[in-house]
Amino acid sequence: MNSAAETKHVPVPNTTIKPKSRDSKSIYSIKNFSLWYGSDQALYDVQFDIPANNVTAIIGPSGCGKSTFIKALNRMVELVPSVKMLGSINYNGKDIFSPKYKVEELRTNVGMVFQNPNPFPKSIYENVAYGPKIHGIKKKKVLDEIVEKSLKGAALWDEVKDRLQENAFGLSGGQQQRLCIARCLAIEPDVILMDEPTSALDPISTAKIEELVQKLKEDYSIVIVTHNMQQAARISDKTAFFLNGEVIEYSNTDELFSNPEDKRTEDYITGRFG
Ligand SMILES: Nc1ncnc2c1ncn2[C@@H]1O[C@H](COP(=O)(O)OP(=O)(O)OP(=O)(O)O)[C@@H](O)[C@H]1O
């Protein structure tokens, strides 16, 4: 985890890519959402709306429930057998945990990028074409177009267009992470969930991903978990501060960092926490 002390009341040094928050509809509406792993409660009455075509950052100390929360947004959290939940998460107006809800709707609309780049042990081309193929697209011309568009969308095309048949493991860590973003874009999602997408990357690769996130929000809604508060301040429009499984504060990022309402938020972002 990056030292909280280094963040001393952000607004942050790099203001060149600072976004403007826009009015927009909510893509997710979370109401009184609580979650337990067995008898251990990890989330308590989480309640807020996530706006479309914005970047929403989830911040908070280690173990506060950030990853659990983001994995609830695509129902990945259900892979843990002991999980129990109360409350609701609505995606585009539908409760994703309702028995009637078709999980395929989430899988085709919500993509996820993980902390460590995790390309498949396949060619660069096949990594991106994989999702569309699963969704039944077979024509090579169509797949070629999707691969090119997705790699361009992930700002990777120029670097890999002459080596599409090479194994993805030959790419640098930062390129692999952008490949994973391209793989996500290939299924044409509405939402991209990112769980610490730059924490395994060097500063230059991190800056490229941050710049990319800023571009992607034109077309996608992005939720990003980050330990790096300066990153949250640089790239997000909204920020939710989690502590011990609760949302302590949720507001426009510039307000949360420059004028936090809750003492605990202030303590966390100024490094006095703990
Ligand atoms: N699969 C699991 N089984 C049981 N408990 C879990 C599981 N995953 C997470 N937890 C617990 O849930 C709580 C929240 O964990 P979570 O990983 O969501 O926090 P986090 O804020 O993402 O932490 P970090 O920043 O260290 O990744 C922790 O107490 C953790 O031990």
Coordinates of N, CA and C in Angstrom, one line a residue, residues 75 95-103:
R75 N -20.9 -9.9 -9.7 CA -21.3 -11.2 -9.1 C -20.1 -12.2 -9.0
D95 N -32.1 -5.6 -10.3 CA -31.4 -6.2 -9.2 C -30.6 -7.4 -9.7
I96 N -29.2 -7.3 -9.6 CA -28.4 -8.3 -10.2 C -28.4 -9.6 -9.4
F97 N -28.9 -9.5 -8.2 CA -28.9 -10.7 -7.3 C -30.4 -11.3 -7.3
S98 N -31.3 -10.7 -8.0 CA -32.6 -11.3 -8.0 C -32.6 -12.7 -8.8
P99 N -33.3 -13.6 -8.3 CA -33.3 -15.0 -8.9 C -33.6 -14.9 -10.4
K100 N -34.4 -13.9 -10.8 CA -34.8 -13.8 -12.2 C -33.8 -13.2 -13.1
Y101 N -32.8 -12.6 -12.5 CA -31.8 -11.8 -13.3 C -30.9 -12.8 -14.0
K102 N -30.6 -12.6 -15.3 CA -29.7 -13.4 -16.1 C -28.3 -12.9 -15.9
V103 N -27.4 -13.7 -15.3 CA -26.1 -13.3 -15.1 C -25.3 -13.0 -16.4

